[in-house]
Short mmCIF file of C-alpha atoms in Angstrom, two decimals:
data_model
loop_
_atom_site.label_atom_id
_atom_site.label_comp_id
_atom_site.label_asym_id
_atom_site.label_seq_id
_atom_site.Cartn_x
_atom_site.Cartn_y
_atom_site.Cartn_z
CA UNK A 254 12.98 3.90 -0.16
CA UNK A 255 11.20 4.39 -3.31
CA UNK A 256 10.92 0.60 -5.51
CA UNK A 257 10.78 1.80 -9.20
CA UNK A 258 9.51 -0.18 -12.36
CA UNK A 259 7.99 0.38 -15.93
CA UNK A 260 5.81 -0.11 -18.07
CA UNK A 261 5.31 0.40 -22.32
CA UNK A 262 2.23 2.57 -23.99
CA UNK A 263 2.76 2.57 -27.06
CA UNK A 264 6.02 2.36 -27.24
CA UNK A 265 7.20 4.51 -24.79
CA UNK A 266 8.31 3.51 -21.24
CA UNK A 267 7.28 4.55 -18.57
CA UNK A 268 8.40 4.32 -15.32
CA UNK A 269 6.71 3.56 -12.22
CA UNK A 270 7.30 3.39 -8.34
CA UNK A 271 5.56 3.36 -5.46
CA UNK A 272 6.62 5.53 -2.36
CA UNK A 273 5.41 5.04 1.29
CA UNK A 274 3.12 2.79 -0.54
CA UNK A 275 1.55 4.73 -3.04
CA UNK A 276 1.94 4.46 -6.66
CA UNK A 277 3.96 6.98 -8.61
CA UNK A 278 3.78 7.30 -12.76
CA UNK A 279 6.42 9.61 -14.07
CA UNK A 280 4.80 12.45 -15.37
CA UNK A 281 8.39 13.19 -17.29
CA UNK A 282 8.17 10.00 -19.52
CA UNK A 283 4.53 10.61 -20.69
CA UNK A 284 5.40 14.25 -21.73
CA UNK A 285 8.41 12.48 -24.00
CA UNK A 286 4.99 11.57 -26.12
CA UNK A 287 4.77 15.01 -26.94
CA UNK A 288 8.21 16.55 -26.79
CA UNK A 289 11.10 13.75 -26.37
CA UNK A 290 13.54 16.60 -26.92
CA UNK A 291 12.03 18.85 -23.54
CA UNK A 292 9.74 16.90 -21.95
CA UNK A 293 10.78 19.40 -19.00
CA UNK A 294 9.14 22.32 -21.06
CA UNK A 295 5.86 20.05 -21.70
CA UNK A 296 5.29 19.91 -17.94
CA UNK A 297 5.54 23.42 -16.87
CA UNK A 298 3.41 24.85 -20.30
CA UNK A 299 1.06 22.64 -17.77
CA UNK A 300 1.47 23.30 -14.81
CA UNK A 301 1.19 27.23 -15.87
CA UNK A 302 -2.00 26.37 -16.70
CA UNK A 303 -4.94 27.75 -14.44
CA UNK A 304 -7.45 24.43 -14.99
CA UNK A 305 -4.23 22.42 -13.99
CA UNK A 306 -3.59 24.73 -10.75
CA UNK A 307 -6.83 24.41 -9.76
CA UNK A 308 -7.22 19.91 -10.16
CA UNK A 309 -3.59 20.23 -8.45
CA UNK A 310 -4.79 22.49 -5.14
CA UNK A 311 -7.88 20.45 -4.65
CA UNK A 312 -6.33 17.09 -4.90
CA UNK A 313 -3.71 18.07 -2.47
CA UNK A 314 -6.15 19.32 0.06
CA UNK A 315 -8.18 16.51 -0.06
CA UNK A 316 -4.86 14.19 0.89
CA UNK A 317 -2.63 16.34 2.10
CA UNK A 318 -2.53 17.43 5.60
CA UNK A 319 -0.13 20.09 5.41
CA UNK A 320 -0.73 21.51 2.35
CA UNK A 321 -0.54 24.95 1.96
CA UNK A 322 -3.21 26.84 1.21
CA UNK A 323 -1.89 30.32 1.25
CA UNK A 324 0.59 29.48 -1.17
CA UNK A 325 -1.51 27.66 -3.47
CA UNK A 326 -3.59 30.74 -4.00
CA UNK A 327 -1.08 33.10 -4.80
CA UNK A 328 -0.37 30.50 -7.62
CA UNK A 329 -3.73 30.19 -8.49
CA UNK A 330 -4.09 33.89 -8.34
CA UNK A 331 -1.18 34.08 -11.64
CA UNK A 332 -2.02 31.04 -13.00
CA UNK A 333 -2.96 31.91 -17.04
CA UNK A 334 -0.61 35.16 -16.85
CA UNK A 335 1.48 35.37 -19.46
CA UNK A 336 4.62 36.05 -17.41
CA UNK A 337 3.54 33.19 -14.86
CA UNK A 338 5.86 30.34 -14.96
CA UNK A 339 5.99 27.29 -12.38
CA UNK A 340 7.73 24.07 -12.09
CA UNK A 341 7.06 20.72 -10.13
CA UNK A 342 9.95 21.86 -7.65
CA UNK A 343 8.61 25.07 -6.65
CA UNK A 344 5.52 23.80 -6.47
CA UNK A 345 6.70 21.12 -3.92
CA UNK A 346 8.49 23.50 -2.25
CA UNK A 347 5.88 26.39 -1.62
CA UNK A 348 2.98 24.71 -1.08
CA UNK A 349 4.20 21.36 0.81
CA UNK A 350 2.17 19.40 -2.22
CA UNK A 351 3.18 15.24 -1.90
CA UNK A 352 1.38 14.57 -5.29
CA UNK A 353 4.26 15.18 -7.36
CA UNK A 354 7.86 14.13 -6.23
CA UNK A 355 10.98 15.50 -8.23
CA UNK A 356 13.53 12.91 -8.23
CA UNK A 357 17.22 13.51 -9.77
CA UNK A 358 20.04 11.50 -11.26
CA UNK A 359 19.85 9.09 -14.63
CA UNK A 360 16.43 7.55 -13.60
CA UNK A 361 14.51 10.54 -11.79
CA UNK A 362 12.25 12.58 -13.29
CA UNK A 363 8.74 14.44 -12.23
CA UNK A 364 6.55 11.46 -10.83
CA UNK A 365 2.79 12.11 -10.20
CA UNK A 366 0.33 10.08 -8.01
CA UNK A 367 -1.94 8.06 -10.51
CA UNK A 368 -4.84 10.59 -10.46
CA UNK A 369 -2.76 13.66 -11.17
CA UNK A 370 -0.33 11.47 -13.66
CA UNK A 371 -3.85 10.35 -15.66
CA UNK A 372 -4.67 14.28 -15.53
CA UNK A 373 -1.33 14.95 -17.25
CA UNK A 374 -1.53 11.94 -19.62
CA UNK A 375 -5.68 13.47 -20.93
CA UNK A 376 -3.83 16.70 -21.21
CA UNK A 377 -1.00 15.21 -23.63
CA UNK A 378 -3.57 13.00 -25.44
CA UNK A 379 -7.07 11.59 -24.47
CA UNK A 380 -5.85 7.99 -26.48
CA UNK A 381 -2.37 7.80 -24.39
CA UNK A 382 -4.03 8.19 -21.21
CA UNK A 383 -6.74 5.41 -22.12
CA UNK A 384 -3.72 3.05 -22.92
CA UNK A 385 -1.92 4.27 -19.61
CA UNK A 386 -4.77 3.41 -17.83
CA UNK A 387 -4.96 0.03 -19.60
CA UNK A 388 -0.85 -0.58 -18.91
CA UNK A 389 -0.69 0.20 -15.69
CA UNK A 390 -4.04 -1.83 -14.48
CA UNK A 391 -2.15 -4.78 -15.93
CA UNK A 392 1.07 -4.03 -13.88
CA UNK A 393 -1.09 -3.42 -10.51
CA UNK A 394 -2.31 -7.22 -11.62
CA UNK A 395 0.53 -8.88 -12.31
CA UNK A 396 1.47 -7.40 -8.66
CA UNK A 397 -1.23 -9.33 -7.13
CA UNK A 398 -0.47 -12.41 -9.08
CA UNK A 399 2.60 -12.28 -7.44
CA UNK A 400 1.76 -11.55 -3.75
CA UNK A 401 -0.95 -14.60 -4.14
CA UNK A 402 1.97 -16.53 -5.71
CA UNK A 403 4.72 -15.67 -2.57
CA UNK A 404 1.96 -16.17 -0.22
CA UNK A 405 1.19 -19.84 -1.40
CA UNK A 406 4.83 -20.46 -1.68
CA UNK A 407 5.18 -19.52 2.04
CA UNK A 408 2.59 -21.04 3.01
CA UNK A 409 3.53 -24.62 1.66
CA UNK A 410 7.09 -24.22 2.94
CA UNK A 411 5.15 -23.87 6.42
CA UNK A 412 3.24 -26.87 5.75
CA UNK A 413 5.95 -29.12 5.19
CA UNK A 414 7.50 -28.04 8.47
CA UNK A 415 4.94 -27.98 10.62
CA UNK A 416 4.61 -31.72 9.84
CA UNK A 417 7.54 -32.78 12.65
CA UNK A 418 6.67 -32.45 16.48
CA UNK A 419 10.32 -30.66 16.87
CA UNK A 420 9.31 -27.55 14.67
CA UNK A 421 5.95 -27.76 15.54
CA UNK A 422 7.03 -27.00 19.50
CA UNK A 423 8.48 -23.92 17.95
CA UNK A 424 5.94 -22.39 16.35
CA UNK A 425 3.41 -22.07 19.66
CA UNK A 426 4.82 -19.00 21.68
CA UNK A 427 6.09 -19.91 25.47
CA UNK A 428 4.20 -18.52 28.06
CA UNK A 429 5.82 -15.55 29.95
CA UNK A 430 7.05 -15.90 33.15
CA UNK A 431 5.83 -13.79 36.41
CA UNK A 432 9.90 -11.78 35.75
CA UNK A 433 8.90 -10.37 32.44
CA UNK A 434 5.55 -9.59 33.08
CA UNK A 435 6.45 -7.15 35.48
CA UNK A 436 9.32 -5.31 33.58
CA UNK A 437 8.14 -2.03 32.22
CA UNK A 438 9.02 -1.66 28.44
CA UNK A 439 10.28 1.34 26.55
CA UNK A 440 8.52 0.81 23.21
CA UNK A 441 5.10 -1.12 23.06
CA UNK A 442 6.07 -3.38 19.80
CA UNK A 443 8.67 -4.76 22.37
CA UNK A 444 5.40 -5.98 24.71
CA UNK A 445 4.05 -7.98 21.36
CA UNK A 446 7.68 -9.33 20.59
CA UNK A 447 7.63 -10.94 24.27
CA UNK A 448 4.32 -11.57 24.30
CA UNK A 449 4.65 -13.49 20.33
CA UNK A 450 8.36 -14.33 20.50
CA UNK A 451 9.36 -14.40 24.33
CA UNK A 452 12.07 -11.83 23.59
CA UNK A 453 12.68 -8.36 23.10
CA UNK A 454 13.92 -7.17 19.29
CA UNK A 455 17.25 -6.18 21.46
CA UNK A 456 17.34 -9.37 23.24
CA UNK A 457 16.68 -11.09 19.65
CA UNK A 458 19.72 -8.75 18.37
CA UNK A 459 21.92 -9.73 20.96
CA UNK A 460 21.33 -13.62 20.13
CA UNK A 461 21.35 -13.48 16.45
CA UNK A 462 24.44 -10.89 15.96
CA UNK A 463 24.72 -12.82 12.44
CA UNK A 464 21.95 -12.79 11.40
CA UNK A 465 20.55 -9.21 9.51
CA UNK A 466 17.03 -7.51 10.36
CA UNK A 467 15.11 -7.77 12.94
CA UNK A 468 13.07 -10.61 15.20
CA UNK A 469 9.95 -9.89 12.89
CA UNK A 470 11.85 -10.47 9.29
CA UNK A 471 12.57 -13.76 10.50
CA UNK A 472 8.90 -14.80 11.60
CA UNK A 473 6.60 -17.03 9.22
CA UNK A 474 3.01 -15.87 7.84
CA UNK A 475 0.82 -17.38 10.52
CA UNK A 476 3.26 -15.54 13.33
CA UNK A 477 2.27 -12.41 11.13
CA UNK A 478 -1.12 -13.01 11.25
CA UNK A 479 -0.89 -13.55 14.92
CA UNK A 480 1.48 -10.17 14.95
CA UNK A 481 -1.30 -8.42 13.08
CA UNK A 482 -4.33 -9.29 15.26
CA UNK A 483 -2.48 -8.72 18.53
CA UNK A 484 -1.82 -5.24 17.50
CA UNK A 485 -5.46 -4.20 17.17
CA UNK A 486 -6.28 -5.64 20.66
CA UNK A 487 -3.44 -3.82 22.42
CA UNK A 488 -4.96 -0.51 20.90
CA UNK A 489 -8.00 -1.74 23.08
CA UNK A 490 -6.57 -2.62 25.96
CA UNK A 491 -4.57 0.44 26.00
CA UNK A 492 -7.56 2.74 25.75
CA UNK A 493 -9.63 0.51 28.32
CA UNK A 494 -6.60 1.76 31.06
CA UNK A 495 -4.93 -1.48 31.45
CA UNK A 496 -1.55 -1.70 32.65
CA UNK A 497 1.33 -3.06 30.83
CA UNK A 498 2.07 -5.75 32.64
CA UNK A 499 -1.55 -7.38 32.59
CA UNK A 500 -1.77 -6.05 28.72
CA UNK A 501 1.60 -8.16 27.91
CA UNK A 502 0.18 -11.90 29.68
CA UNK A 503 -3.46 -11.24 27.89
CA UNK A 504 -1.94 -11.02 24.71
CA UNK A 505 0.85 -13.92 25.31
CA UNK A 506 -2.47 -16.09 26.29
CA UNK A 507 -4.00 -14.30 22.77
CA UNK A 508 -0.85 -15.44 20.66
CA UNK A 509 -0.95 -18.90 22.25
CA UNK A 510 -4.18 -19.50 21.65
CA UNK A 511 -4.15 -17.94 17.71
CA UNK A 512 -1.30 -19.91 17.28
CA UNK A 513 -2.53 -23.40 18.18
CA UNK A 514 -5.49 -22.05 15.65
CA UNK A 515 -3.16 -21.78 12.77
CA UNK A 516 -0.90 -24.60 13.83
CA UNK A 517 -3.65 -27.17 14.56
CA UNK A 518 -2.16 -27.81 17.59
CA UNK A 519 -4.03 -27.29 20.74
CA UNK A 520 -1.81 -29.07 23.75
CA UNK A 521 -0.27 -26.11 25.00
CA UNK A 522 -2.25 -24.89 28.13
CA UNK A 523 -2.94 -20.83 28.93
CA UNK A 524 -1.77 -19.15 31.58
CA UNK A 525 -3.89 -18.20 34.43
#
């Protein structure tokens, strides 16, 4: 699910949103600065264009896996012809490209990744792009501000609960018992949910039917954390041959320990 926003150069707005977690600039609003009437006819007059096939090819096969080359050639090939037309959609289409996305409906558009919408943006105007550049490195900050802000928001919430001995005796994972070490799970992020929460996400499903999400949505930062770290050691322990039921109580004795770390509380023993 694509999360859309905006920003203003000069005037104009722009939107943004970031896909699969890259950032998207829409390549359709910045040609408005030049045409607001066919900002549609703005983008292919550049994408006809032979220096703009060429940036286009080489950025997607520098971060595009299945880009095609074959295809991208034959374009490259026309590029500059005066009967050579080509729009962001068969672009997409032909050559598998995942730097621009073609979205439809009142607030689509042509988006671009940043380095091909900053391409676009020196091709409309050197000055726009240098104020696009400016507007959207403020936006990527006030992003941060924010994640720092939720983070320190989250974190004192944790503080003040962690400050009784009932919550506290929740927040320390239970060691598993001899029964669940030795069932065989299906998917791997189940071994860390026993192994962090004592539970599998369908055992957590079947417990919480009110609640929506899953087992992880509900878990605090340091249980993240934990989450985080325990996923990097399984990758290990999975390539050093060890089974899953040995895996699952080393990285229960991990989560115990990592909790009682970032709990401050270190009564809880390890298993053996």
């Amino acid at each position: 699910m694509a999360k859309k926003n905006e920003i203003i150069v000069k005037d104009v707005v722009i939107k943004t949103m970031k896909k699969d977690g890259i950032d998207y600039i829409c390549i359709t609003d910045i040609a408005r600065q030049k045409n607001a009437v066919d900002p549609n006819g703005v983008i292919g007059n550049w994408m006809r264009n032979r220096n703009t096939i060429e940036f286009l090819g080489i950025w997607e096969t520098l971060h595009n896996p299945i880009f095609n080359p074959l295809e991208f050639e034959g374009f490259r090939k026309e590029a500059g012809l005066n009967a050579f037309t080509l729009s962001p959609t068969r672009w997409i289409e032909a050559t598998n490209a995942i730097g621009i996305v073609s979205q439809a409906g009142r607030y689509g558009g042509t988006f671009a990744q940043t380095d091909i919408a900053f391409e676009f943006a020196s091709w409309i105007s050197v000055e726009f792009r240098l104020y696009l550049v400016m507007e959207f490195q403020r936006l990527k900050a006030k992003e941060q501000e924010l994640i720092g802000w939720t983070a320190k928001r989250e974190l004192s919430k944790i503080n003040y609960h962690i400050h009784t001995d009932a919550i506290k005796r929740h927040l320390i994972p239970e060691e598993v018992t001899k029964e669940q070490a030795n069932i065989i799970y299906a998917e791997e992020a189940d071994v860390l949910n026993v192994a962090m929460f004592g539970m599998t996400a369908k055992q957590w499903r079947e417990a919480n039917p009110e609640l929506k999400g899953n087992i992880r949505d509900y878990a605090t930062i340091n249980e993240l954390i934990c989450l985080s770290n325990m996923e990097n050691i399984n990758a290990v322990l999975i390539d050093d041959g060890m089974p899953q039921g040995e895996r699952l109580v080393k990285l229960n004795q991990i989560a115990i320990q990592q909790m009682q770390l970032l709990e401050g509380n270190s009564n809880r023993e390890l298993m053996k």
